Amino acid sequence: MNIVLLGPPGAGKGTLAGLLKDGRDLLHISTGDLLREEMQQQTELGLEAKSYVEKGELVPDDLVTKLLANKLKAAPEKTGYLLDGYPRTRAQAESLDTLLNQIGRPLGAALYLDADLDLIIRRITGRRVAPKSGRVYHITNRPPKREGYCDESGEPLIQRPDDNEETVRKRMKVYLENTLPIVQYYEDKGILTKMNGAKDSEDLEKELIEFFDEQAKLN
Ligand code: AMP
């Protein structure tokens, strides 16, 4: 199964990705994570991307598409992929179609997770991440066992520099202008499934089971 995850920042795409991967052979590719890795290693691409990411703006299409293409081409052939945070513009959606045609790994579904701005701001400003293990916490909704430290790796948790209210509002504006229109792009292709990002992970899991049942009926 090859899937793209769409939705505003903080709608729960990371949580959904975790649920989807559980027990399935899926490669989770988050362009945000790939960019943060490049920034941390101070590669040429990372240095170029940094100012955009920190301001909550989109990194130019060609840079992100190159990163994604390298990752997808290197993925084992039988493994399905789960794209998180890409595409974010119409141009990226079209580049993705071209790339997937070239490598013969077509998209099976687009899952669109929606949530309103108040919820997004509460979620994102309370979000804390463990940079090495990749685990994501929330100061009230999903606190770690020991405050400030990852349950799995013990490393100190950090707040992403772009997870402050001002940048979240900017990211939401960028999302509404550039990314929301591509929901229609996938609707027109007949592969869009909508989900409610306000739900907690147990309810989302139920929605996912229904989604996979539907897919099984179609195939
Ligand atoms: P995320 O982790 O998905 O919230 O992404 C964090 C930031 O990385 C975004 O606010 C953008 O600056 C940048 N970014 C991630 N994915 C893309 C993309 N597909 N196109 C452009 N910029 C991106």
PDB file of C-alpha atoms and ligand atoms in Angstrom:
ATOM      1  CA  MET A   1       0.000   0.000   0.000  1.00  0.00           C
ATOM      2  CA  ASN A   2       1.339   3.422  -1.004  1.00  0.00           C
ATOM      3  CA  ILE A   3      -0.182   6.374   0.822  1.00  0.00           C
ATOM      4  CA  VAL A   4       0.135  10.156   1.154  1.00  0.00           C
ATOM      5  CA  LEU A   5      -0.946  11.876   4.359  1.00  0.00           C
ATOM      6  CA  LEU A   6      -2.451  15.331   3.966  1.00  0.00           C
ATOM      7  CA  GLY A   7      -3.562  17.840   6.579  1.00  0.00           C
ATOM      8  CA  PRO A   8      -2.534  20.945   8.487  1.00  0.00           C
ATOM      9  CA  PRO A   9       0.432  20.924  10.858  1.00  0.00           C
ATOM     10  CA  GLY A  10      -0.603  19.393  14.173  1.00  0.00           C
ATOM     11  CA  ALA A  11      -3.618  17.521  12.750  1.00  0.00           C
ATOM     12  CA  GLY A  12      -2.046  14.255  13.909  1.00  0.00           C
ATOM     13  CA  LYS A  13      -0.294  13.009  10.750  1.00  0.00           C
ATOM     14  CA  GLY A  14       2.617  11.664  12.811  1.00  0.00           C
ATOM     15  CA  THR A  15       0.243   9.760  15.118  1.00  0.00           C
ATOM     16  CA  LEU A  16      -1.636   8.390  12.131  1.00  0.00           C
ATOM     17  CA  ALA A  17       1.647   7.352  10.497  1.00  0.00           C
ATOM     18  CA  GLY A  18       2.545   5.421  13.673  1.00  0.00           C
ATOM     19  CA  LEU A  19      -0.815   3.615  13.637  1.00  0.00           C
ATOM     20  CA  LEU A  20      -0.549   2.832   9.936  1.00  0.00           C
ATOM     21  CA  LYS A  21       2.944   1.402  10.230  1.00  0.00           C
ATOM     22  CA  ASP A  22       2.031  -0.834  13.130  1.00  0.00           C
ATOM     23  CA  GLY A  23       2.369  -4.416  11.865  1.00  0.00           C
ATOM     24  CA  ARG A  24       2.707  -3.342   8.230  1.00  0.00           C
ATOM     25  CA  ASP A  25       5.726  -3.134   5.983  1.00  0.00           C
ATOM     26  CA  LEU A  26       5.585   0.607   5.335  1.00  0.00           C
ATOM     27  CA  LEU A  27       8.411   3.102   4.984  1.00  0.00           C
ATOM     28  CA  HIS A  28       7.489   6.388   6.695  1.00  0.00           C
ATOM     29  CA  ILE A  29       9.012   9.324   4.824  1.00  0.00           C
ATOM     30  CA  SER A  30       8.535  12.719   6.467  1.00  0.00           C
ATOM     31  CA  THR A  31      10.050  15.562   4.446  1.00  0.00           C
ATOM     32  CA  GLY A  32      10.082  17.704   7.628  1.00  0.00           C
ATOM     33  CA  ASP A  33      12.263  15.058   9.339  1.00  0.00           C
ATOM     34  CA  LEU A  34      14.512  14.775   6.260  1.00  0.00           C
ATOM     35  CA  LEU A  35      14.985  18.557   6.212  1.00  0.00           C
ATOM     36  CA  ARG A  36      15.726  18.698   9.951  1.00  0.00           C
ATOM     37  CA  GLU A  37      18.345  15.965   9.485  1.00  0.00           C
ATOM     38  CA  GLU A  38      20.009  17.948   6.678  1.00  0.00           C
ATOM     39  CA  MET A  39      19.903  21.088   8.835  1.00  0.00           C
ATOM     40  CA  GLN A  40      21.443  19.301  11.777  1.00  0.00           C
ATOM     41  CA  GLN A  41      24.250  17.935   9.625  1.00  0.00           C
ATOM     42  CA  GLN A  42      24.711  21.394   8.126  1.00  0.00           C
ATOM     43  CA  THR A  43      24.740  20.094   4.563  1.00  0.00           C
ATOM     44  CA  GLU A  44      24.456  22.596   1.717  1.00  0.00           C
ATOM     45  CA  LEU A  45      20.795  21.724   1.309  1.00  0.00           C
ATOM     46  CA  GLY A  46      20.222  21.949   5.071  1.00  0.00           C
ATOM     47  CA  LEU A  47      21.770  25.404   5.263  1.00  0.00           C
ATOM     48  CA  GLU A  48      19.628  26.568   2.362  1.00  0.00           C
ATOM     49  CA  ALA A  49      16.451  25.145   3.899  1.00  0.00           C
ATOM     50  CA  LYS A  50      17.024  26.478   7.434  1.00  0.00           C
ATOM     51  CA  SER A  51      15.746  30.041   7.023  1.00  0.00           C
ATOM     52  CA  TYR A  52      12.517  28.840   5.372  1.00  0.00           C
ATOM     53  CA  VAL A  53      11.820  26.189   8.021  1.00  0.00           C
ATOM     54  CA  GLU A  54      12.489  28.559  10.912  1.00  0.00           C
ATOM     55  CA  LYS A  55      10.116  31.156   9.515  1.00  0.00           C
ATOM     56  CA  GLY A  56       7.390  28.576   8.870  1.00  0.00           C
ATOM     57  CA  GLU A  57       7.654  29.064   5.107  1.00  0.00           C
ATOM     58  CA  LEU A  58       7.827  26.386   2.449  1.00  0.00           C
ATOM     59  CA  VAL A  59      11.250  25.236   1.310  1.00  0.00           C
ATOM     60  CA  PRO A  60      11.508  25.622  -2.506  1.00  0.00           C
ATOM     61  CA  ASP A  61       9.897  22.725  -4.375  1.00  0.00           C
ATOM     62  CA  ASP A  62      13.047  21.589  -6.201  1.00  0.00           C
ATOM     63  CA  LEU A  63      15.041  21.136  -2.973  1.00  0.00           C
ATOM     64  CA  VAL A  64      12.366  19.072  -1.216  1.00  0.00           C
ATOM     65  CA  THR A  65      11.524  17.052  -4.303  1.00  0.00           C
ATOM     66  CA  LYS A  66      15.194  16.103  -4.733  1.00  0.00           C
ATOM     67  CA  LEU A  67      15.375  14.915  -1.120  1.00  0.00           C
ATOM     68  CA  LEU A  68      12.196  12.895  -1.469  1.00  0.00           C
ATOM     69  CA  ALA A  69      13.189  11.353  -4.811  1.00  0.00           C
ATOM     70  CA  ASN A  70      16.518  10.112  -3.367  1.00  0.00           C
ATOM     71  CA  LYS A  71      14.740   8.524  -0.431  1.00  0.00           C
ATOM     72  CA  LEU A  72      11.990   6.885  -2.512  1.00  0.00           C
ATOM     73  CA  LYS A  73      14.390   5.520  -5.119  1.00  0.00           C
ATOM     74  CA  ALA A  74      16.464   3.918  -2.368  1.00  0.00           C
ATOM     75  CA  ALA A  75      13.434   2.238  -0.757  1.00  0.00           C
ATOM     76  CA  PRO A  76      13.197  -1.568  -1.053  1.00  0.00           C
ATOM     77  CA  GLU A  77      10.882  -2.472  -3.935  1.00  0.00           C
ATOM     78  CA  LYS A  78       8.283  -4.461  -2.028  1.00  0.00           C
ATOM     79  CA  THR A  79       7.947  -1.965   0.812  1.00  0.00           C
ATOM     80  CA  GLY A  80       4.969   0.372   0.703  1.00  0.00           C
ATOM     81  CA  TYR A  81       5.580   4.024   1.458  1.00  0.00           C
ATOM     82  CA  LEU A  82       3.836   6.539   3.632  1.00  0.00           C
ATOM     83  CA  LEU A  83       4.522  10.141   2.635  1.00  0.00           C
ATOM     84  CA  ASP A  84       4.077  12.635   5.450  1.00  0.00           C
ATOM     85  CA  GLY A  85       4.370  16.365   4.727  1.00  0.00           C
ATOM     86  CA  TYR A  86       4.770  15.901   0.970  1.00  0.00           C
ATOM     87  CA  PRO A  87       3.275  17.026  -1.381  1.00  0.00           C
ATOM     88  CA  ARG A  88       2.563  20.508  -0.010  1.00  0.00           C
ATOM     89  CA  THR A  89       2.002  22.368  -3.282  1.00  0.00           C
ATOM     90  CA  ARG A  90       0.313  21.620  -6.595  1.00  0.00           C
ATOM     91  CA  ALA A  91       3.752  21.569  -8.280  1.00  0.00           C
ATOM     92  CA  GLN A  92       4.951  18.953  -5.769  1.00  0.00           C
ATOM     93  CA  ALA A  93       1.839  16.836  -6.356  1.00  0.00           C
ATOM     94  CA  GLU A  94       2.549  16.858 -10.090  1.00  0.00           C
ATOM     95  CA  SER A  95       6.273  16.119  -9.611  1.00  0.00           C
ATOM     96  CA  LEU A  96       5.288  13.251  -7.354  1.00  0.00           C
ATOM     97  CA  ASP A  97       3.044  11.740 -10.041  1.00  0.00           C
ATOM     98  CA  THR A  98       5.899  11.938 -12.563  1.00  0.00           C
ATOM     99  CA  LEU A  99       8.372  10.393 -10.124  1.00  0.00           C
ATOM    100  CA  LEU A 100       6.009   7.567  -9.113  1.00  0.00           C
ATOM    101  CA  ASN A 101       5.330   6.771 -12.764  1.00  0.00           C
ATOM    102  CA  GLN A 102       9.058   6.637 -13.462  1.00  0.00           C
ATOM    103  CA  ILE A 103       9.741   4.223 -10.629  1.00  0.00           C
ATOM    104  CA  GLY A 104       6.515   2.245 -11.175  1.00  0.00           C
ATOM    105  CA  ARG A 105       5.193   2.661  -7.628  1.00  0.00           C
ATOM    106  CA  PRO A 106       1.788   4.328  -7.946  1.00  0.00           C
ATOM    107  CA  LEU A 107      -0.133   5.903  -5.133  1.00  0.00           C
ATOM    108  CA  GLY A 108      -3.001   3.870  -3.652  1.00  0.00           C
ATOM    109  CA  ALA A 109      -4.622   6.395  -1.324  1.00  0.00           C
ATOM    110  CA  ALA A 110      -4.498   9.924   0.073  1.00  0.00           C
ATOM    111  CA  LEU A 111      -5.584  10.246   3.692  1.00  0.00           C
ATOM    112  CA  TYR A 112      -6.693  13.739   4.651  1.00  0.00           C
ATOM    113  CA  LEU A 113      -6.709  14.514   8.345  1.00  0.00           C
ATOM    114  CA  ASP A 114      -8.394  17.774   9.307  1.00  0.00           C
ATOM    115  CA  ALA A 115      -8.464  19.810  12.543  1.00  0.00           C
ATOM    116  CA  ASP A 116      -9.337  23.416  13.496  1.00  0.00           C
ATOM    117  CA  LEU A 117      -6.851  26.185  14.303  1.00  0.00           C
ATOM    118  CA  ASP A 118      -7.459  26.323  18.091  1.00  0.00           C
ATOM    119  CA  LEU A 119      -6.813  22.621  18.468  1.00  0.00           C
ATOM    120  CA  ILE A 120      -3.741  22.846  16.248  1.00  0.00           C
ATOM    121  CA  ILE A 121      -2.237  25.684  18.305  1.00  0.00           C
ATOM    122  CA  ARG A 122      -2.862  23.820  21.582  1.00  0.00           C
ATOM    123  CA  ARG A 123      -1.318  20.653  20.170  1.00  0.00           C
ATOM    124  CA  ILE A 124       1.718  22.209  18.550  1.00  0.00           C
ATOM    125  CA  THR A 125       2.713  24.612  21.307  1.00  0.00           C
ATOM    126  CA  GLY A 126       2.566  21.739  23.827  1.00  0.00           C
ATOM    127  CA  ARG A 127       4.483  19.359  21.587  1.00  0.00           C
ATOM    128  CA  ARG A 128       7.902  18.120  22.726  1.00  0.00           C
ATOM    129  CA  VAL A 129      10.097  15.831  20.675  1.00  0.00           C
ATOM    130  CA  ALA A 130      13.005  13.488  21.270  1.00  0.00           C
ATOM    131  CA  PRO A 131      15.356  14.294  18.366  1.00  0.00           C
ATOM    132  CA  LYS A 132      17.161  10.918  18.289  1.00  0.00           C
ATOM    133  CA  SER A 133      14.345   8.423  18.930  1.00  0.00           C
ATOM    134  CA  GLY A 134      11.829  10.537  16.999  1.00  0.00           C
ATOM    135  CA  ARG A 135       9.184  10.065  19.709  1.00  0.00           C
ATOM    136  CA  VAL A 136       6.653  12.827  20.090  1.00  0.00           C
ATOM    137  CA  TYR A 137       5.085  13.898  23.421  1.00  0.00           C
ATOM    138  CA  HIS A 138       2.652  16.549  24.600  1.00  0.00           C
ATOM    139  CA  ILE A 139       3.032  18.343  27.932  1.00  0.00           C
ATOM    140  CA  THR A 140      -0.554  17.528  28.971  1.00  0.00           C
ATOM    141  CA  ASN A 141      -2.046  15.069  26.443  1.00  0.00           C
ATOM    142  CA  ARG A 142       0.865  12.649  26.249  1.00  0.00           C
ATOM    143  CA  PRO A 143       3.453  13.524  28.914  1.00  0.00           C
ATOM    144  CA  PRO A 144       6.612  11.444  29.305  1.00  0.00           C
ATOM    145  CA  LYS A 145       6.982   9.375  32.509  1.00  0.00           C
ATOM    146  CA  ARG A 146       9.814  11.639  33.692  1.00  0.00           C
ATOM    147  CA  GLU A 147       9.196  15.281  32.852  1.00  0.00           C
ATOM    148  CA  GLY A 148      11.473  16.561  30.088  1.00  0.00           C
ATOM    149  CA  TYR A 149      12.995  13.199  29.105  1.00  0.00           C
ATOM    150  CA  CYS A 150      12.150  10.558  26.495  1.00  0.00           C
ATOM    151  CA  ASP A 151      10.690   7.291  27.900  1.00  0.00           C
ATOM    152  CA  GLU A 152      12.501   5.235  25.286  1.00  0.00           C
ATOM    153  CA  SER A 153      15.953   6.804  24.899  1.00  0.00           C
ATOM    154  CA  GLY A 154      16.217   8.899  28.090  1.00  0.00           C
ATOM    155  CA  GLU A 155      17.407  11.872  25.993  1.00  0.00           C
ATOM    156  CA  PRO A 156      16.210  15.399  26.890  1.00  0.00           C
ATOM    157  CA  LEU A 157      13.061  16.487  25.052  1.00  0.00           C
ATOM    158  CA  ILE A 158      13.128  19.669  22.996  1.00  0.00           C
ATOM    159  CA  GLN A 159      10.574  22.043  21.554  1.00  0.00           C
ATOM    160  CA  ARG A 160      11.026  22.487  17.810  1.00  0.00           C
ATOM    161  CA  PRO A 161      12.029  26.111  17.083  1.00  0.00           C
ATOM    162  CA  ASP A 162       9.101  26.391  14.642  1.00  0.00           C
ATOM    163  CA  ASP A 163       6.557  25.109  17.216  1.00  0.00           C
ATOM    164  CA  ASN A 164       5.764  28.532  18.729  1.00  0.00           C
ATOM    165  CA  GLU A 165       2.376  30.199  18.293  1.00  0.00           C
ATOM    166  CA  GLU A 166       3.542  32.893  15.862  1.00  0.00           C
ATOM    167  CA  THR A 167       5.202  30.395  13.517  1.00  0.00           C
ATOM    168  CA  VAL A 168       2.263  27.988  13.794  1.00  0.00           C
ATOM    169  CA  ARG A 169      -0.104  30.747  12.614  1.00  0.00           C
ATOM    170  CA  LYS A 170       2.246  31.401   9.699  1.00  0.00           C
ATOM    171  CA  ARG A 171       2.464  27.652   8.864  1.00  0.00           C
ATOM    172  CA  MET A 172      -1.337  27.444   8.956  1.00  0.00           C
ATOM    173  CA  LYS A 173      -1.630  30.375   6.523  1.00  0.00           C
ATOM    174  CA  VAL A 174       0.914  28.732   4.208  1.00  0.00           C
ATOM    175  CA  TYR A 175      -1.048  25.480   4.481  1.00  0.00           C
ATOM    176  CA  LEU A 176      -4.391  27.109   3.601  1.00  0.00           C
ATOM    177  CA  GLU A 177      -2.914  28.883   0.583  1.00  0.00           C
ATOM    178  CA  ASN A 178      -0.694  26.163  -0.846  1.00  0.00           C
ATOM    179  CA  THR A 179      -1.591  22.755   0.488  1.00  0.00           C
ATOM    180  CA  LEU A 180      -5.344  22.682   1.065  1.00  0.00           C
ATOM    181  CA  PRO A 181      -6.032  23.062  -2.694  1.00  0.00           C
ATOM    182  CA  ILE A 182      -4.275  19.757  -3.398  1.00  0.00           C
ATOM    183  CA  VAL A 183      -6.868  17.883  -1.336  1.00  0.00           C
ATOM    184  CA  GLN A 184      -9.133  18.473  -4.353  1.00  0.00           C
ATOM    185  CA  TYR A 185      -6.387  17.155  -6.651  1.00  0.00           C
ATOM    186  CA  TYR A 186      -6.591  13.745  -4.930  1.00  0.00           C
ATOM    187  CA  GLU A 187     -10.387  13.907  -4.615  1.00  0.00           C
ATOM    188  CA  ASP A 188     -10.515  14.296  -8.401  1.00  0.00           C
ATOM    189  CA  LYS A 189      -8.327  11.211  -8.765  1.00  0.00           C
ATOM    190  CA  GLY A 190     -10.859   9.315  -6.616  1.00  0.00           C
ATOM    191  CA  ILE A 191      -8.332   8.218  -3.988  1.00  0.00           C
ATOM    192  CA  LEU A 192      -9.120  10.613  -1.116  1.00  0.00           C
ATOM    193  CA  THR A 193     -10.314   9.476   2.329  1.00  0.00           C
ATOM    194  CA  LYS A 194     -11.154  12.133   4.940  1.00  0.00           C
ATOM    195  CA  MET A 195     -10.499  11.616   8.638  1.00  0.00           C
ATOM    196  CA  ASN A 196     -11.174  13.714  11.721  1.00  0.00           C
ATOM    197  CA  GLY A 197      -7.930  14.890  13.320  1.00  0.00           C
ATOM    198  CA  ALA A 198      -9.720  15.979  16.511  1.00  0.00           C
ATOM    199  CA  LYS A 199     -10.151  12.324  17.459  1.00  0.00           C
ATOM    200  CA  ASP A 200      -7.795  10.601  19.868  1.00  0.00           C
ATOM    201  CA  SER A 201      -5.582   7.764  18.698  1.00  0.00           C
ATOM    202  CA  GLU A 202      -8.022   4.995  19.759  1.00  0.00           C
ATOM    203  CA  ASP A 203     -10.839   6.469  17.652  1.00  0.00           C
ATOM    204  CA  LEU A 204      -8.451   7.156  14.784  1.00  0.00           C
ATOM    205  CA  GLU A 205      -7.440   3.523  14.902  1.00  0.00           C
ATOM    206  CA  LYS A 206     -11.105   2.523  14.427  1.00  0.00           C
ATOM    207  CA  GLU A 207     -11.357   4.854  11.426  1.00  0.00           C
ATOM    208  CA  LEU A 208      -8.221   3.263  10.002  1.00  0.00           C
ATOM    209  CA  ILE A 209      -9.650  -0.230  10.357  1.00  0.00           C
ATOM    210  CA  GLU A 210     -12.699   0.932   8.366  1.00  0.00           C
ATOM    211  CA  PHE A 211     -10.354   2.462   5.785  1.00  0.00           C
ATOM    212  CA  PHE A 212      -8.431  -0.794   5.316  1.00  0.00           C
ATOM    213  CA  ASP A 213     -11.711  -2.772   5.123  1.00  0.00           C
ATOM    214  CA  GLU A 214     -12.873  -0.419   2.345  1.00  0.00           C
ATOM    215  CA  GLN A 215      -9.539  -0.824   0.531  1.00  0.00           C
ATOM    216  CA  ALA A 216      -9.781  -4.609   0.801  1.00  0.00           C
ATOM    217  CA  LYS A 217     -13.263  -4.491  -0.794  1.00  0.00           C
ATOM    218  CA  LEU A 218     -11.937  -2.346  -3.653  1.00  0.00           C
ATOM    219  CA  ASN A 219      -8.941  -4.589  -4.415  1.00  0.00           C
TER     220      ASN A 219
HETATM  221  P1  AMP B   1       6.771  19.390   9.178  1.00  0.00           P
HETATM  222  O1  AMP B   1       7.720  18.604  10.036  1.00  0.00           O
HETATM  223  O2  AMP B   1       6.077  18.542   8.150  1.00  0.00           O
HETATM  224  O3  AMP B   1       5.817  20.223  10.000  1.00  0.00           O
HETATM  225  O4  AMP B   1       7.663  20.424   8.329  1.00  0.00           O
HETATM  226  C1  AMP B   1       8.435  21.416   8.969  1.00  0.00           C
HETATM  227  C2  AMP B   1       8.860  22.472   7.957  1.00  0.00           C
HETATM  228  O5  AMP B   1       9.688  21.875   6.941  1.00  0.00           O
HETATM  229  C3  AMP B   1       7.733  23.151   7.189  1.00  0.00           C
HETATM  230  O6  AMP B   1       7.142  24.231   7.919  1.00  0.00           O
HETATM  231  C4  AMP B   1       8.476  23.629   5.941  1.00  0.00           C
HETATM  232  O7  AMP B   1       9.264  24.768   6.212  1.00  0.00           O
HETATM  233  C5  AMP B   1       9.426  22.469   5.666  1.00  0.00           C
HETATM  234  N1  AMP B   1       8.831  21.423   4.781  1.00  0.00           N
HETATM  235  C6  AMP B   1       8.538  20.132   5.109  1.00  0.00           C
HETATM  236  N2  AMP B   1       8.026  19.472   4.061  1.00  0.00           N
HETATM  237  C7  AMP B   1       7.997  20.370   3.032  1.00  0.00           C
HETATM  238  C8  AMP B   1       7.539  20.314   1.687  1.00  0.00           C
HETATM  239  N3  AMP B   1       7.003  19.188   1.166  1.00  0.00           N
HETATM  240  N4  AMP B   1       7.675  21.430   0.924  1.00  0.00           N
HETATM  241  C9  AMP B   1       8.212  22.568   1.406  1.00  0.00           C
HETATM  242  N5  AMP B   1       8.622  22.703   2.676  1.00  0.00           N
HETATM  243  C10 AMP B   1       8.531  21.626   3.493  1.00  0.00           C
END
